[in-house]
PDB file of C-alpha atoms in Angstrom:
ATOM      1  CA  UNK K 247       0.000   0.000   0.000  1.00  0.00           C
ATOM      2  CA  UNK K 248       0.880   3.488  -0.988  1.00  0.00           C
ATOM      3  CA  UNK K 249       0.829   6.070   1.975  1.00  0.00           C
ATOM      4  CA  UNK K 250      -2.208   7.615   2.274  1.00  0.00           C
ATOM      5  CA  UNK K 251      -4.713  10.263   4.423  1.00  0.00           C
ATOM      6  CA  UNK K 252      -7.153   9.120   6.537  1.00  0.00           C
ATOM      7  CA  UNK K 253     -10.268  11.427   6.660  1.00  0.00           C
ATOM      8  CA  UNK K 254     -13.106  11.204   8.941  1.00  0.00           C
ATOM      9  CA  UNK K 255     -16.017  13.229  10.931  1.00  0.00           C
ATOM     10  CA  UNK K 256     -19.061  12.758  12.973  1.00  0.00           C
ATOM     11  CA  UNK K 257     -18.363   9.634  14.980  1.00  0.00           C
ATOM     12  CA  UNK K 258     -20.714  10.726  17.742  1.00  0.00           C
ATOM     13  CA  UNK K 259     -19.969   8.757  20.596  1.00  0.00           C
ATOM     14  CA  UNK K 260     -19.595   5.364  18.309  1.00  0.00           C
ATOM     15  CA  UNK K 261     -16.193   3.797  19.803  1.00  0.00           C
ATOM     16  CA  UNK K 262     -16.454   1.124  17.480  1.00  0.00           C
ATOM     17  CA  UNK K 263     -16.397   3.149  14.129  1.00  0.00           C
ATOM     18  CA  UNK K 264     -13.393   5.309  15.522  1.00  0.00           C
ATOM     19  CA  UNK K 265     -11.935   1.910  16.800  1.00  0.00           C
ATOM     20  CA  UNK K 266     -12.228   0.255  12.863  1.00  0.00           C
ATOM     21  CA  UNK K 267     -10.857   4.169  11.597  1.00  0.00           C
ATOM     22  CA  UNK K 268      -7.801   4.227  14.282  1.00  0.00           C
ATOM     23  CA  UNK K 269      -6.845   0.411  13.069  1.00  0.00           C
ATOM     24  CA  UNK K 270      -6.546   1.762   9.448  1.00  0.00           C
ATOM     25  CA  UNK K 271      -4.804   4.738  10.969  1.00  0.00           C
ATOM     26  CA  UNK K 272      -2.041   2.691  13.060  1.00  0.00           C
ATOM     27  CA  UNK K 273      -0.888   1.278   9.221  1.00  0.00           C
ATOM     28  CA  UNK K 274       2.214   2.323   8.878  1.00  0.00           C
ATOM     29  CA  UNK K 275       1.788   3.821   5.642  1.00  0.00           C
ATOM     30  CA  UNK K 276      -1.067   6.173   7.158  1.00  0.00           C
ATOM     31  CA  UNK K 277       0.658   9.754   6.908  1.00  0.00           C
ATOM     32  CA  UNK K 278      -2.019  11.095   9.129  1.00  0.00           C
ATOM     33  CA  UNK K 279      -5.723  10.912  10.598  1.00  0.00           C
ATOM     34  CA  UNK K 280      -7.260  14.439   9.929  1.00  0.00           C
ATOM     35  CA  UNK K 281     -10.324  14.474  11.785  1.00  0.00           C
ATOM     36  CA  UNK K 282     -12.967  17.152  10.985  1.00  0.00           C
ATOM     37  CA  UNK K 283     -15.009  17.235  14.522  1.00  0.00           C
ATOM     38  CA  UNK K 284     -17.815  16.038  16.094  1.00  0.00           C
ATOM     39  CA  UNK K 285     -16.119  12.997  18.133  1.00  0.00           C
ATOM     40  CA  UNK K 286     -17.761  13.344  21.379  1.00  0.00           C
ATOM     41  CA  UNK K 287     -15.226  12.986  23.832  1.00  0.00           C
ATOM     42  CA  UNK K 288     -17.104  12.409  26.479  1.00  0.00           C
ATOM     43  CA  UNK K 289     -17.391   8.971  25.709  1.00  0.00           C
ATOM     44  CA  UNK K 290     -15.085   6.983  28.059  1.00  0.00           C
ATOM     45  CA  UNK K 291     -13.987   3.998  25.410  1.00  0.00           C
ATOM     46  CA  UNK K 292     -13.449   7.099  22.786  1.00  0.00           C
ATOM     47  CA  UNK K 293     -11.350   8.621  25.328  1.00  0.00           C
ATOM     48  CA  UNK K 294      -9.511   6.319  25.671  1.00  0.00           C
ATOM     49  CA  UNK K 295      -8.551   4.955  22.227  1.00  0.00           C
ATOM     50  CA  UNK K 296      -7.282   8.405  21.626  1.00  0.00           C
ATOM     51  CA  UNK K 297      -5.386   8.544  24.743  1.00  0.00           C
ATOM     52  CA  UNK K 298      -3.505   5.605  23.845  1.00  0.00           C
ATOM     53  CA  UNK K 299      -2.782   5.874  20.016  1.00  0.00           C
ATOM     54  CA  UNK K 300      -0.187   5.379  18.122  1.00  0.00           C
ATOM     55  CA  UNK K 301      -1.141   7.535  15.141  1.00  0.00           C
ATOM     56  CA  UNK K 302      -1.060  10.960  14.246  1.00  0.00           C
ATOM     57  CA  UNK K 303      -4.554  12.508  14.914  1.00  0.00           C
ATOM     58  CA  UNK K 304      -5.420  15.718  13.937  1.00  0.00           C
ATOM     59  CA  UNK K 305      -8.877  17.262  14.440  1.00  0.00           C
ATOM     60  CA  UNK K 306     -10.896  20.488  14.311  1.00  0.00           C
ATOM     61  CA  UNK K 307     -13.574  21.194  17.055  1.00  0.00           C
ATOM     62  CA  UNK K 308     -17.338  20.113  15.599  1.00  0.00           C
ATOM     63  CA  UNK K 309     -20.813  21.578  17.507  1.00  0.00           C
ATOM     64  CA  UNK K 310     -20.652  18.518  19.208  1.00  0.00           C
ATOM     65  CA  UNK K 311     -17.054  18.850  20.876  1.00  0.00           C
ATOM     66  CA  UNK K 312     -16.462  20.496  24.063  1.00  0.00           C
ATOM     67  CA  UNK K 313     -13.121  22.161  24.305  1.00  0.00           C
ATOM     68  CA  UNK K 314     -12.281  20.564  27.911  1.00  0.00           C
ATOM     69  CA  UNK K 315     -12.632  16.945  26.851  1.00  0.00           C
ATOM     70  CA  UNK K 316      -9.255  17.524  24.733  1.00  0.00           C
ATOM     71  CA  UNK K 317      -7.820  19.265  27.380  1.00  0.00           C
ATOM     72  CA  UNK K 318      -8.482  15.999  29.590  1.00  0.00           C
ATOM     73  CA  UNK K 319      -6.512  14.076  26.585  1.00  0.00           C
ATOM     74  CA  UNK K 320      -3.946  16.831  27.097  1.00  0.00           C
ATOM     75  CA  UNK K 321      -4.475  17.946  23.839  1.00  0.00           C
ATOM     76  CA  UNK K 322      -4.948  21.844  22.916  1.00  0.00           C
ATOM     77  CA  UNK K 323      -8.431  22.122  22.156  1.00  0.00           C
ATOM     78  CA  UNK K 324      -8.669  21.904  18.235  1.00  0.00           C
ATOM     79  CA  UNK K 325      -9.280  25.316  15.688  1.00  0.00           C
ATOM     80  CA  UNK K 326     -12.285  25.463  13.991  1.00  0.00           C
ATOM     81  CA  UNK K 327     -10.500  25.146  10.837  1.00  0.00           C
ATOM     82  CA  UNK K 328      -7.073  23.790   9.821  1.00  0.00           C
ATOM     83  CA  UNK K 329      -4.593  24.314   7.017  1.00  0.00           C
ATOM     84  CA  UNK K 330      -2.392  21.620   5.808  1.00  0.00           C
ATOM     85  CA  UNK K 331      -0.161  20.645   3.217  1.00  0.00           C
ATOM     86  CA  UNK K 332       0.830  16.433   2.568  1.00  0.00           C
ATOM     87  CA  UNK K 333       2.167  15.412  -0.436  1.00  0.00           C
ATOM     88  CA  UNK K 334       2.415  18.646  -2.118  1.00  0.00           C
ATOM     89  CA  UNK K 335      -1.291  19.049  -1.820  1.00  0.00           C
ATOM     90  CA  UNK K 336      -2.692  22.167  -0.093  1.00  0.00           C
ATOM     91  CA  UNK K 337      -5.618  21.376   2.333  1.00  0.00           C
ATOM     92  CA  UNK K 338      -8.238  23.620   4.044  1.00  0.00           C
ATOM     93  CA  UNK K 339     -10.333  21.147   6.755  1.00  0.00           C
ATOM     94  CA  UNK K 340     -12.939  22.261   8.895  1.00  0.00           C
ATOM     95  CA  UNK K 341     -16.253  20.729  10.640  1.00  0.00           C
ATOM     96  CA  UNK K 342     -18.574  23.041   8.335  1.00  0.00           C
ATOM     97  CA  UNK K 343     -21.267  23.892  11.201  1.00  0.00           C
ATOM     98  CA  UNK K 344     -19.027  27.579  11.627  1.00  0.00           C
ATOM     99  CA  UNK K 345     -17.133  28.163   8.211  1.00  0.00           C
ATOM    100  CA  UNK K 346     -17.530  25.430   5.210  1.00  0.00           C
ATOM    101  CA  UNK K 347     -15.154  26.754   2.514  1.00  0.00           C
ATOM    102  CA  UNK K 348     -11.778  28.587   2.752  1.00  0.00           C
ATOM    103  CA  UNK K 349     -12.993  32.058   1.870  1.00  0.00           C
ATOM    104  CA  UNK K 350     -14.623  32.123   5.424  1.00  0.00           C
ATOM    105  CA  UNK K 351     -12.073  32.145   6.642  1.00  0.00           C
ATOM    106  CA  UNK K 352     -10.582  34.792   5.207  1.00  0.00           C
ATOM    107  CA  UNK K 353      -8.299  33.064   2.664  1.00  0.00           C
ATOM    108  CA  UNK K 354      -8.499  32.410  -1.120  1.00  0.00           C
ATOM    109  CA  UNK K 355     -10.548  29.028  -2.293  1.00  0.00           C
ATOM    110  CA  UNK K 356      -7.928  29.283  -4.839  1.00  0.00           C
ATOM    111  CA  UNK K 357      -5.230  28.423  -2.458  1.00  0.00           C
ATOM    112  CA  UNK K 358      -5.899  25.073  -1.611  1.00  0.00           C
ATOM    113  CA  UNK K 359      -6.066  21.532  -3.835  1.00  0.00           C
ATOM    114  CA  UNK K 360      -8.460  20.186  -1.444  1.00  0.00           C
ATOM    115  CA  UNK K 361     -11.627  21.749   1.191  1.00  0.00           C
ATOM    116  CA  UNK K 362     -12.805  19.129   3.511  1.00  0.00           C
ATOM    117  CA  UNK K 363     -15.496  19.366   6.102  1.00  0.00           C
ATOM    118  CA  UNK K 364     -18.324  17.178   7.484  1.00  0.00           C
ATOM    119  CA  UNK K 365     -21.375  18.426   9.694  1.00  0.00           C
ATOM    120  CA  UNK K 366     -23.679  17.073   7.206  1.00  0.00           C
ATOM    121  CA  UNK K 367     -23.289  13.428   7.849  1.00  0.00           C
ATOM    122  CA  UNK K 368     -23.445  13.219   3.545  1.00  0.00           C
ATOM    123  CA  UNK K 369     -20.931  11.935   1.817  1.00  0.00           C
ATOM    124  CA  UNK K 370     -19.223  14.110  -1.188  1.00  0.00           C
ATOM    125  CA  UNK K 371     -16.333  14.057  -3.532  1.00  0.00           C
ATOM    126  CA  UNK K 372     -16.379  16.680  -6.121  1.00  0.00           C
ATOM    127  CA  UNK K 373     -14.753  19.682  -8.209  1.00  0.00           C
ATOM    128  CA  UNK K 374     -16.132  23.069  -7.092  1.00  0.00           C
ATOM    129  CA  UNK K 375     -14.237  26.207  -8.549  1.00  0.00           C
ATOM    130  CA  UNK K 376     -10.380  25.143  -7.903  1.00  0.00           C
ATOM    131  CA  UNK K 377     -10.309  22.870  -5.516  1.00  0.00           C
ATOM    132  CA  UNK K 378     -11.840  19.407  -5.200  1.00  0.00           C
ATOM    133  CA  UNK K 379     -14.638  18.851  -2.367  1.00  0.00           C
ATOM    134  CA  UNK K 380     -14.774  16.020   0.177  1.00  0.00           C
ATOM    135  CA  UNK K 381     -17.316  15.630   3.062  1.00  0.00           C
ATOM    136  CA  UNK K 382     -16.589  12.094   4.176  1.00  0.00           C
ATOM    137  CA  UNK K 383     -19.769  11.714   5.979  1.00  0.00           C
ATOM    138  CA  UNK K 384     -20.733  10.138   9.221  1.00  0.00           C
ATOM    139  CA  UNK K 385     -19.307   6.684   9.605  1.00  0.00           C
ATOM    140  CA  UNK K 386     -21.580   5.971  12.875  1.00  0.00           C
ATOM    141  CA  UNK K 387     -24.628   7.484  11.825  1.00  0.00           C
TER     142      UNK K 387
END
């Protein structure tokens, strides 16, 4: 297997989707989970999974989050909205319940390859103006 991204949002409380997604993102050629909120940390078996990965896990904060349940993780409690670059590919992720595209946030759609957020729950991969679109849905719900 080629490395690859794992993307994800709106596990609400389901430790056994985020314990099938955080198997896939232990694989060694997994460059990174970007997570794009609504987790629910509150959950004490979701809790724990993250507290004892061994993957990178990045998130933004989703309605659903509460910024002191990362701060129990000792984590920082997450942005709203994230910029990243893997692979030479510019991406703009956010939960898309506060901003949805990168010009809400004050920066150029333009700028990035990719614009990723979830909210929705629907599935989506497509091309809007410059950038391709991906909502990877909800895989709990």
């Amino acid at each position: 297997m080629s490395n690859f991204l794992l993307i994800s949002s709106d596990i609400h409380s389901d430790p056994i989707s985020l314990k099938k997604l955080a198997n896939l993102a232990s694989d060694k050629d997994c460059l990174s989970f970007l997570f794009c909120g609504d987790i629910n940390l509150e959950n004490w078996e979701i809790n724990e999974i993250l507290r004892t990965r061994n993957f990178s896990f990045i998130p933004v904060l989703g309605n659903c989050d509460t910024p002191w349940t990362y701060r129990d993780l000792n984590m920082q409690t997450p942005p709203y909205f994230r910029k990243t670059e893997f692979l030479g590919l510019k991406i703009f992720f956010t939960h898309g319940h506060y901003l949805s595209i990168p010009c809400d946030a004050g920066f150029e759609n333009n700028s990035f390859d990719i614009v990723i957020n979830g909210h929705s729950h629907v599935p989506a991969l497509e091309r809007q103006e410059n950038f391709v679109f991906l909502n990877p849905g909800s895989p709990s719900l």
